[in-house]
Amino acid sequence: MERESISHIAHGDHPIAAPLSETAVERLLARAKPPRGARILDLGCGEGAWLTRALARYPDATADGVDVSEMALAAAAREADRRGVSDRLRLHRTPAADFAAGPSYDLVLCVGATHAFGGLAQTLAAVRRHLGPRGLALVGEGFWERPPTPEALRLLDAKPDDFADLAGTVESMEQAGFAAVHGHTSTPGEWDAYEWSWTGTLTSWALDHPGPDGDAALAAARGHRDMWLRGYRGVLGFVTLLLRRV
């Protein structure tokens, strides 16, 4: 099975592709409070979980979602239609780093997609390019809750300097020309809910689809679960910051 298909199935019961609860997402969107007629951009939008919720909350806003996954964008279009916001959402299949837009945006999101730009610093530079003078950004990034063990690094295929600690992550965002005006640090419960949903949904699908695809999905679910439980559980954190340009 393609990795894209595995991710789509695994997120079926947890459409927010990050360790945040629905309550946390809605609270962050409420704190953003974009102006009337706001323009919203999501760089690496995936299946549009953040954008469709933002458009439902702000009925006079319009939005652009950018992603490379045809499958994810098709799912985003279906969700926008289900929520009745499809007339205010434009979807673009292109690398987030290559996306070029006209007027600036009032709210720019990049949650759990900094890899699309090659890291946090490059992501923040791209966000600034798209953001209006008084705009806000929601950026979600991993951080080390505690120093990673060699085994955790091996399982994650990561290096110690791939992430900073929480203080260092906030500092990096502010050094890039932003001020943190609100934030949400994902709780252990949110992490567990996300990971159990990811692995459990994929496992259930695999058991319902015996054969080569089911075998591949089951192997992916077990591999991911081992990486989580034996590697980064309690080691890797996640923070989503609401940032304002300085």
Short mmCIF file of N, CA and C in Angstrom, two decimals, residues 67-234:
data_model
loop_
_atom_site.label_atom_id
_atom_site.label_comp_id
_atom_site.label_asym_id
_atom_site.label_seq_id
_atom_site.Cartn_x
_atom_site.Cartn_y
_atom_site.Cartn_z
N ASP A 67 -1.75 21.41 -0.57
CA ASP A 67 -1.18 20.11 -0.20
C ASP A 67 -0.76 19.40 -1.48
N VAL A 68 0.12 18.41 -1.34
CA VAL A 68 0.57 17.65 -2.50
C VAL A 68 -0.24 16.38 -2.70
N SER A 69 -1.06 16.01 -1.72
CA SER A 69 -1.78 14.74 -1.77
C SER A 69 -3.14 14.90 -2.45
N GLU A 70 -3.29 14.24 -3.58
CA GLU A 70 -4.57 14.27 -4.29
C GLU A 70 -5.66 13.63 -3.43
N MET A 71 -5.32 12.56 -2.73
CA MET A 71 -6.29 11.87 -1.89
C MET A 71 -6.76 12.76 -0.74
N ALA A 72 -5.81 13.46 -0.10
CA ALA A 72 -6.16 14.34 1.01
C ALA A 72 -7.03 15.50 0.54
N LEU A 73 -6.69 16.09 -0.59
CA LEU A 73 -7.47 17.22 -1.10
C LEU A 73 -8.88 16.79 -1.50
N ALA A 74 -9.02 15.58 -2.03
CA ALA A 74 -10.36 15.07 -2.36
C ALA A 74 -11.18 14.91 -1.08
N ALA A 75 -10.54 14.42 -0.02
CA ALA A 75 -11.24 14.29 1.26
C ALA A 75 -11.61 15.67 1.81
N ALA A 76 -10.72 16.66 1.64
CA ALA A 76 -11.01 18.02 2.09
C ALA A 76 -12.21 18.58 1.35
N ALA A 77 -12.29 18.34 0.05
CA ALA A 77 -13.42 18.83 -0.73
C ALA A 77 -14.72 18.19 -0.27
N ARG A 78 -14.69 16.90 0.03
CA ARG A 78 -15.90 16.23 0.53
C ARG A 78 -16.33 16.80 1.88
N GLU A 79 -15.37 17.04 2.78
CA GLU A 79 -15.70 17.57 4.09
C GLU A 79 -16.23 19.00 3.98
N ALA A 80 -15.66 19.78 3.08
CA ALA A 80 -16.16 21.14 2.87
C ALA A 80 -17.59 21.12 2.35
N ASP A 81 -17.88 20.19 1.47
CA ASP A 81 -19.25 20.07 0.95
C ASP A 81 -20.20 19.63 2.06
N ARG A 82 -19.75 18.70 2.90
CA ARG A 82 -20.60 18.22 4.00
C ARG A 82 -20.93 19.34 4.98
N ARG A 83 -19.96 20.23 5.22
CA ARG A 83 -20.16 21.33 6.16
C ARG A 83 -20.79 22.56 5.51
N GLY A 84 -21.00 22.50 4.20
CA GLY A 84 -21.61 23.63 3.51
C GLY A 84 -20.71 24.83 3.33
N VAL A 85 -19.39 24.61 3.22
CA VAL A 85 -18.45 25.73 3.09
C VAL A 85 -17.64 25.64 1.79
N SER A 86 -18.01 24.72 0.90
CA SER A 86 -17.20 24.48 -0.29
C SER A 86 -17.11 25.70 -1.20
N ASP A 87 -18.12 26.58 -1.16
CA ASP A 87 -18.09 27.75 -2.02
C ASP A 87 -17.08 28.79 -1.56
N ARG A 88 -16.52 28.61 -0.36
CA ARG A 88 -15.55 29.57 0.18
C ARG A 88 -14.16 28.96 0.34
N LEU A 89 -13.97 27.78 -0.21
CA LEU A 89 -12.69 27.08 -0.07
C LEU A 89 -12.10 26.77 -1.44
N ARG A 90 -10.85 27.16 -1.62
CA ARG A 90 -10.10 26.83 -2.84
C ARG A 90 -8.96 25.89 -2.44
N LEU A 91 -8.82 24.81 -3.18
CA LEU A 91 -7.80 23.81 -2.88
C LEU A 91 -6.77 23.77 -4.00
N HIS A 92 -5.50 23.67 -3.62
CA HIS A 92 -4.41 23.74 -4.58
C HIS A 92 -3.49 22.54 -4.38
N ARG A 93 -3.31 21.77 -5.45
CA ARG A 93 -2.38 20.63 -5.36
C ARG A 93 -1.00 21.09 -5.83
N THR A 94 -0.19 21.45 -4.89
CA THR A 94 1.16 21.92 -5.17
C THR A 94 1.98 21.85 -3.89
N PRO A 95 3.29 21.72 -3.97
CA PRO A 95 4.10 21.76 -2.74
C PRO A 95 3.88 23.07 -2.00
N ALA A 96 3.73 22.99 -0.69
CA ALA A 96 3.46 24.18 0.11
C ALA A 96 4.56 25.23 -0.06
N ALA A 97 5.80 24.77 -0.21
CA ALA A 97 6.92 25.70 -0.36
C ALA A 97 6.88 26.45 -1.68
N ASP A 98 6.15 25.92 -2.67
CA ASP A 98 6.08 26.55 -3.99
C ASP A 98 4.83 27.39 -4.17
N PHE A 99 3.94 27.38 -3.21
CA PHE A 99 2.67 28.08 -3.39
C PHE A 99 2.89 29.59 -3.44
N ALA A 100 2.32 30.20 -4.47
CA ALA A 100 2.41 31.65 -4.63
C ALA A 100 1.00 32.21 -4.71
N ALA A 101 0.71 33.18 -3.88
CA ALA A 101 -0.62 33.77 -3.84
C ALA A 101 -0.53 35.26 -4.11
N GLY A 102 -1.69 35.88 -4.31
CA GLY A 102 -1.73 37.31 -4.55
C GLY A 102 -1.75 38.09 -3.26
N PRO A 103 -2.93 38.62 -2.86
CA PRO A 103 -3.00 39.41 -1.62
C PRO A 103 -2.61 38.58 -0.41
N SER A 104 -2.18 39.26 0.63
CA SER A 104 -1.75 38.58 1.85
C SER A 104 -2.96 38.02 2.60
N TYR A 105 -2.67 37.21 3.61
CA TYR A 105 -3.71 36.53 4.38
C TYR A 105 -3.79 37.08 5.80
N ASP A 106 -4.98 36.95 6.37
CA ASP A 106 -5.21 37.40 7.75
C ASP A 106 -4.85 36.32 8.76
N LEU A 107 -4.91 35.06 8.33
CA LEU A 107 -4.57 33.94 9.20
C LEU A 107 -3.90 32.88 8.34
N VAL A 108 -2.69 32.48 8.75
CA VAL A 108 -1.95 31.44 8.04
C VAL A 108 -1.70 30.29 9.01
N LEU A 109 -2.01 29.07 8.58
CA LEU A 109 -1.83 27.89 9.41
C LEU A 109 -0.78 26.96 8.81
N CYS A 110 -0.01 26.35 9.67
CA CYS A 110 0.87 25.25 9.29
C CYS A 110 1.06 24.41 10.55
N VAL A 111 0.25 23.41 10.70
CA VAL A 111 0.24 22.59 11.92
C VAL A 111 0.68 21.17 11.57
N GLY A 112 1.84 20.80 12.08
CA GLY A 112 2.34 19.46 11.83
C GLY A 112 2.84 19.24 10.41
N ALA A 113 3.18 20.32 9.71
CA ALA A 113 3.61 20.19 8.31
C ALA A 113 4.90 20.95 8.03
N THR A 114 5.68 21.24 9.07
CA THR A 114 6.91 22.00 8.84
C THR A 114 7.92 21.21 7.99
N HIS A 115 7.77 19.89 7.93
CA HIS A 115 8.65 19.09 7.07
C HIS A 115 8.51 19.49 5.61
N ALA A 116 7.36 20.04 5.23
CA ALA A 116 7.14 20.43 3.83
C ALA A 116 8.07 21.55 3.40
N PHE A 117 8.62 22.28 4.37
CA PHE A 117 9.52 23.40 4.07
C PHE A 117 10.97 23.08 4.43
N GLY A 118 11.19 21.93 5.04
CA GLY A 118 12.55 21.57 5.44
C GLY A 118 12.88 21.92 6.87
N GLY A 119 11.88 22.33 7.66
CA GLY A 119 12.13 22.64 9.07
C GLY A 119 11.35 23.85 9.54
N LEU A 120 11.47 24.13 10.83
CA LEU A 120 10.70 25.21 11.44
C LEU A 120 11.11 26.58 10.92
N ALA A 121 12.40 26.84 10.83
CA ALA A 121 12.86 28.16 10.41
C ALA A 121 12.36 28.50 9.01
N GLN A 122 12.44 27.54 8.09
CA GLN A 122 11.98 27.78 6.73
C GLN A 122 10.46 27.96 6.70
N THR A 123 9.77 27.22 7.55
CA THR A 123 8.31 27.36 7.62
C THR A 123 7.92 28.76 8.07
N LEU A 124 8.57 29.25 9.10
CA LEU A 124 8.23 30.58 9.62
C LEU A 124 8.52 31.66 8.59
N ALA A 125 9.58 31.50 7.82
CA ALA A 125 9.87 32.47 6.76
C ALA A 125 8.77 32.46 5.70
N ALA A 126 8.28 31.27 5.34
CA ALA A 126 7.20 31.18 4.37
C ALA A 126 5.91 31.78 4.91
N VAL A 127 5.63 31.51 6.16
CA VAL A 127 4.43 32.07 6.78
C VAL A 127 4.47 33.60 6.74
N ARG A 128 5.61 34.17 7.05
CA ARG A 128 5.75 35.63 7.02
C ARG A 128 5.48 36.19 5.63
N ARG A 129 5.91 35.48 4.61
CA ARG A 129 5.71 35.96 3.23
C ARG A 129 4.23 36.05 2.88
N HIS A 130 3.44 35.16 3.44
CA HIS A 130 2.01 35.12 3.10
C HIS A 130 1.14 35.95 4.04
N LEU A 131 1.69 36.41 5.14
CA LEU A 131 0.89 37.02 6.20
C LEU A 131 0.82 38.53 6.06
N GLY A 132 -0.39 39.08 6.26
CA GLY A 132 -0.57 40.52 6.24
C GLY A 132 0.05 41.18 7.45
N PRO A 133 0.16 42.52 7.44
CA PRO A 133 0.86 43.24 8.52
C PRO A 133 0.29 42.97 9.90
N ARG A 134 -1.02 42.81 10.01
CA ARG A 134 -1.64 42.54 11.31
C ARG A 134 -2.20 41.11 11.39
N GLY A 135 -1.67 40.26 10.53
CA GLY A 135 -2.16 38.89 10.49
C GLY A 135 -1.64 38.04 11.64
N LEU A 136 -2.27 36.90 11.81
CA LEU A 136 -1.89 35.92 12.83
C LEU A 136 -1.57 34.59 12.16
N ALA A 137 -0.75 33.80 12.82
CA ALA A 137 -0.40 32.49 12.31
C ALA A 137 -0.61 31.44 13.40
N LEU A 138 -1.02 30.26 13.00
CA LEU A 138 -1.08 29.09 13.88
C LEU A 138 -0.07 28.09 13.36
N VAL A 139 0.97 27.86 14.15
CA VAL A 139 2.04 26.95 13.74
C VAL A 139 2.19 25.87 14.80
N GLY A 140 2.12 24.61 14.37
CA GLY A 140 2.26 23.47 15.27
C GLY A 140 3.54 22.72 14.98
N GLU A 141 4.31 22.43 16.02
CA GLU A 141 5.62 21.80 15.84
C GLU A 141 5.92 20.87 17.01
N GLY A 142 6.71 19.85 16.74
CA GLY A 142 7.16 18.96 17.79
C GLY A 142 8.28 19.59 18.62
N PHE A 143 8.49 19.07 19.81
CA PHE A 143 9.60 19.47 20.66
C PHE A 143 9.94 18.30 21.57
N TRP A 144 11.15 18.33 22.13
CA TRP A 144 11.55 17.27 23.05
C TRP A 144 11.00 17.56 24.44
N GLU A 145 10.14 16.68 24.92
CA GLU A 145 9.67 16.78 26.31
C GLU A 145 10.83 16.49 27.27
N ARG A 146 11.68 15.58 26.89
CA ARG A 146 12.90 15.25 27.64
C ARG A 146 13.93 14.77 26.64
N PRO A 147 15.19 14.77 26.98
CA PRO A 147 16.22 14.37 26.03
C PRO A 147 15.92 12.98 25.46
N PRO A 148 15.97 12.83 24.16
CA PRO A 148 15.65 11.54 23.55
C PRO A 148 16.75 10.50 23.79
N THR A 149 16.35 9.29 24.00
CA THR A 149 17.31 8.20 24.14
C THR A 149 17.83 7.79 22.76
N PRO A 150 18.96 7.12 22.70
CA PRO A 150 19.44 6.60 21.40
C PRO A 150 18.40 5.72 20.72
N GLU A 151 17.64 4.92 21.50
CA GLU A 151 16.62 4.06 20.91
C GLU A 151 15.50 4.89 20.30
N ALA A 152 15.08 5.95 20.99
CA ALA A 152 14.04 6.82 20.45
C ALA A 152 14.49 7.47 19.15
N LEU A 153 15.73 7.93 19.13
CA LEU A 153 16.26 8.56 17.92
C LEU A 153 16.32 7.56 16.77
N ARG A 154 16.70 6.32 17.09
CA ARG A 154 16.77 5.30 16.06
C ARG A 154 15.39 5.01 15.48
N LEU A 155 14.42 4.84 16.36
CA LEU A 155 13.07 4.52 15.90
C LEU A 155 12.44 5.67 15.11
N LEU A 156 12.75 6.89 15.51
CA LEU A 156 12.22 8.06 14.82
C LEU A 156 13.04 8.44 13.59
N ASP A 157 14.21 7.81 13.43
CA ASP A 157 15.15 8.21 12.39
C ASP A 157 15.43 9.71 12.51
N ALA A 158 15.72 10.13 13.73
CA ALA A 158 15.88 11.56 14.05
C ALA A 158 17.25 11.82 14.66
N LYS A 159 17.59 13.09 14.71
CA LYS A 159 18.82 13.55 15.36
C LYS A 159 18.44 14.43 16.54
N PRO A 160 19.30 14.54 17.54
CA PRO A 160 18.95 15.35 18.72
C PRO A 160 18.58 16.79 18.38
N ASP A 161 19.20 17.36 17.34
CA ASP A 161 18.91 18.75 17.01
C ASP A 161 17.76 18.92 16.02
N ASP A 162 17.04 17.83 15.73
CA ASP A 162 15.84 17.96 14.89
C ASP A 162 14.77 18.79 15.59
N PHE A 163 14.74 18.72 16.92
CA PHE A 163 13.79 19.50 17.71
C PHE A 163 14.53 20.15 18.87
N ALA A 164 13.97 21.25 19.37
CA ALA A 164 14.44 21.87 20.61
C ALA A 164 13.51 21.44 21.74
N ASP A 165 13.78 21.91 22.95
CA ASP A 165 12.79 21.72 24.01
C ASP A 165 11.70 22.78 23.83
N LEU A 166 10.71 22.80 24.72
CA LEU A 166 9.58 23.72 24.54
C LEU A 166 10.04 25.16 24.57
N ALA A 167 10.88 25.50 25.54
CA ALA A 167 11.37 26.89 25.63
C ALA A 167 12.13 27.28 24.38
N GLY A 168 12.95 26.37 23.86
CA GLY A 168 13.72 26.66 22.67
C GLY A 168 12.85 26.78 21.43
N THR A 169 11.77 26.00 21.38
CA THR A 169 10.86 26.08 20.25
C THR A 169 10.14 27.42 20.22
N VAL A 170 9.65 27.86 21.38
CA VAL A 170 8.99 29.16 21.46
C VAL A 170 9.99 30.27 21.11
N GLU A 171 11.20 30.15 21.62
CA GLU A 171 12.22 31.15 21.34
C GLU A 171 12.52 31.22 19.84
N SER A 172 12.59 30.07 19.17
CA SER A 172 12.86 30.06 17.74
C SER A 172 11.77 30.79 16.96
N MET A 173 10.53 30.61 17.37
CA MET A 173 9.43 31.28 16.68
C MET A 173 9.50 32.79 16.90
N GLU A 174 9.84 33.19 18.10
CA GLU A 174 9.91 34.63 18.37
C GLU A 174 11.14 35.26 17.72
N GLN A 175 12.24 34.52 17.61
CA GLN A 175 13.41 35.04 16.92
C GLN A 175 13.17 35.23 15.43
N ALA A 176 12.15 34.55 14.91
CA ALA A 176 11.80 34.68 13.49
C ALA A 176 10.91 35.89 13.22
N GLY A 177 10.66 36.70 14.24
CA GLY A 177 9.89 37.91 14.03
C GLY A 177 8.44 37.82 14.42
N PHE A 178 8.13 36.92 15.35
CA PHE A 178 6.76 36.75 15.83
C PHE A 178 6.71 36.91 17.35
N ALA A 179 5.54 37.22 17.85
CA ALA A 179 5.27 37.17 19.28
C ALA A 179 4.19 36.12 19.52
N ALA A 180 4.41 35.25 20.49
CA ALA A 180 3.42 34.23 20.84
C ALA A 180 2.33 34.89 21.68
N VAL A 181 1.09 34.89 21.17
CA VAL A 181 -0.02 35.51 21.89
C VAL A 181 -0.97 34.48 22.50
N HIS A 182 -0.79 33.23 22.15
CA HIS A 182 -1.56 32.14 22.77
C HIS A 182 -0.92 30.84 22.31
N GLY A 183 -1.26 29.75 22.97
CA GLY A 183 -0.71 28.47 22.56
C GLY A 183 -1.41 27.32 23.24
N HIS A 184 -1.15 26.15 22.71
CA HIS A 184 -1.68 24.91 23.31
C HIS A 184 -0.59 23.85 23.25
N THR A 185 -0.22 23.34 24.41
CA THR A 185 0.72 22.23 24.49
C THR A 185 -0.08 20.94 24.62
N SER A 186 0.07 20.06 23.65
CA SER A 186 -0.71 18.82 23.66
C SER A 186 -0.42 18.00 24.91
N THR A 187 -1.48 17.49 25.51
CA THR A 187 -1.36 16.73 26.74
C THR A 187 -1.02 15.27 26.43
N PRO A 188 -0.51 14.54 27.44
CA PRO A 188 -0.29 13.10 27.22
C PRO A 188 -1.57 12.39 26.79
N GLY A 189 -2.71 12.82 27.33
CA GLY A 189 -3.97 12.21 26.94
C GLY A 189 -4.30 12.45 25.47
N GLU A 190 -4.01 13.66 24.98
CA GLU A 190 -4.25 13.94 23.56
C GLU A 190 -3.33 13.11 22.67
N TRP A 191 -2.06 12.99 23.11
CA TRP A 191 -1.13 12.15 22.35
C TRP A 191 -1.64 10.71 22.30
N ASP A 192 -2.02 10.15 23.44
CA ASP A 192 -2.47 8.76 23.47
C ASP A 192 -3.73 8.57 22.63
N ALA A 193 -4.68 9.52 22.73
CA ALA A 193 -5.90 9.41 21.94
C ALA A 193 -5.58 9.41 20.45
N TYR A 194 -4.66 10.28 20.06
CA TYR A 194 -4.27 10.35 18.65
C TYR A 194 -3.60 9.06 18.18
N GLU A 195 -2.64 8.57 18.95
CA GLU A 195 -1.89 7.39 18.53
C GLU A 195 -2.74 6.12 18.57
N TRP A 196 -3.57 5.97 19.62
CA TRP A 196 -4.43 4.79 19.66
C TRP A 196 -5.44 4.82 18.52
N SER A 197 -5.93 6.01 18.17
CA SER A 197 -6.85 6.12 17.04
C SER A 197 -6.13 5.76 15.74
N TRP A 198 -4.93 6.31 15.55
CA TRP A 198 -4.17 6.06 14.32
C TRP A 198 -3.92 4.57 14.14
N THR A 199 -3.37 3.95 15.16
CA THR A 199 -3.00 2.54 15.04
C THR A 199 -4.24 1.64 15.06
N GLY A 200 -5.21 1.98 15.88
CA GLY A 200 -6.40 1.14 16.00
C GLY A 200 -7.28 1.18 14.76
N THR A 201 -7.48 2.36 14.19
CA THR A 201 -8.29 2.47 12.98
C THR A 201 -7.65 1.72 11.83
N LEU A 202 -6.33 1.84 11.71
CA LEU A 202 -5.63 1.13 10.64
C LEU A 202 -5.66 -0.37 10.86
N THR A 203 -5.51 -0.80 12.11
CA THR A 203 -5.58 -2.24 12.41
C THR A 203 -6.95 -2.80 12.08
N SER A 204 -8.00 -2.10 12.46
CA SER A 204 -9.36 -2.57 12.16
C SER A 204 -9.58 -2.69 10.65
N TRP A 205 -9.10 -1.69 9.91
CA TRP A 205 -9.25 -1.75 8.45
C TRP A 205 -8.50 -2.97 7.90
N ALA A 206 -7.30 -3.20 8.41
CA ALA A 206 -6.51 -4.33 7.93
C ALA A 206 -7.21 -5.66 8.17
N LEU A 207 -7.79 -5.80 9.35
CA LEU A 207 -8.49 -7.05 9.67
C LEU A 207 -9.73 -7.24 8.81
N ASP A 208 -10.34 -6.14 8.38
CA ASP A 208 -11.53 -6.21 7.52
C ASP A 208 -11.18 -6.41 6.06
N HIS A 209 -9.90 -6.30 5.70
CA HIS A 209 -9.48 -6.42 4.31
C HIS A 209 -8.31 -7.40 4.20
N PRO A 210 -8.57 -8.69 4.40
CA PRO A 210 -7.49 -9.67 4.30
C PRO A 210 -6.90 -9.69 2.89
N GLY A 211 -5.60 -9.94 2.85
CA GLY A 211 -4.91 -9.94 1.57
C GLY A 211 -3.69 -9.05 1.64
N PRO A 212 -3.05 -8.79 0.50
CA PRO A 212 -1.80 -8.01 0.50
C PRO A 212 -1.95 -6.62 1.10
N ASP A 213 -3.04 -5.90 0.77
CA ASP A 213 -3.22 -4.56 1.33
C ASP A 213 -3.46 -4.62 2.83
N GLY A 214 -4.26 -5.58 3.27
CA GLY A 214 -4.50 -5.73 4.69
C GLY A 214 -3.23 -6.08 5.44
N ASP A 215 -2.41 -6.94 4.86
CA ASP A 215 -1.14 -7.30 5.50
C ASP A 215 -0.23 -6.08 5.61
N ALA A 216 -0.18 -5.28 4.56
CA ALA A 216 0.67 -4.08 4.58
C ALA A 216 0.17 -3.08 5.60
N ALA A 217 -1.16 -2.92 5.68
CA ALA A 217 -1.72 -1.98 6.65
C ALA A 217 -1.47 -2.44 8.07
N LEU A 218 -1.60 -3.74 8.32
CA LEU A 218 -1.37 -4.27 9.66
C LEU A 218 0.09 -4.10 10.06
N ALA A 219 0.99 -4.34 9.13
CA ALA A 219 2.42 -4.16 9.43
C ALA A 219 2.72 -2.69 9.72
N ALA A 220 2.09 -1.78 8.98
CA ALA A 220 2.31 -0.35 9.21
C ALA A 220 1.77 0.06 10.57
N ALA A 221 0.59 -0.45 10.95
CA ALA A 221 0.02 -0.12 12.25
C ALA A 221 0.90 -0.61 13.38
N ARG A 222 1.39 -1.83 13.28
CA ARG A 222 2.23 -2.39 14.34
C ARG A 222 3.58 -1.68 14.40
N GLY A 223 4.13 -1.36 13.25
CA GLY A 223 5.39 -0.64 13.23
C GLY A 223 5.27 0.74 13.85
N HIS A 224 4.19 1.43 13.52
CA HIS A 224 3.95 2.76 14.09
C HIS A 224 3.74 2.68 15.60
N ARG A 225 2.97 1.67 16.02
CA ARG A 225 2.71 1.51 17.46
C ARG A 225 4.01 1.24 18.22
N ASP A 226 4.87 0.41 17.68
CA ASP A 226 6.15 0.14 18.34
C ASP A 226 7.01 1.40 18.41
N MET A 227 7.02 2.18 17.33
CA MET A 227 7.80 3.42 17.32
C MET A 227 7.29 4.38 18.39
N TRP A 228 5.97 4.42 18.56
CA TRP A 228 5.37 5.29 19.58
C TRP A 228 5.65 4.77 20.99
N LEU A 229 5.27 3.52 21.26
CA LEU A 229 5.35 3.00 22.63
C LEU A 229 6.80 2.77 23.08
N ARG A 230 7.66 2.36 22.18
CA ARG A 230 9.04 2.07 22.56
C ARG A 230 9.98 3.24 22.29
N GLY A 231 9.49 4.25 21.58
CA GLY A 231 10.35 5.34 21.18
C GLY A 231 9.98 6.70 21.72
N TYR A 232 8.95 7.32 21.17
CA TYR A 232 8.73 8.74 21.46
C TYR A 232 7.61 9.04 22.44
N ARG A 233 6.92 8.03 22.97
CA ARG A 233 5.88 8.32 23.96
C ARG A 233 6.51 8.93 25.22
N GLY A 234 6.06 10.12 25.57
CA GLY A 234 6.61 10.82 26.72
C GLY A 234 7.93 11.53 26.43
#
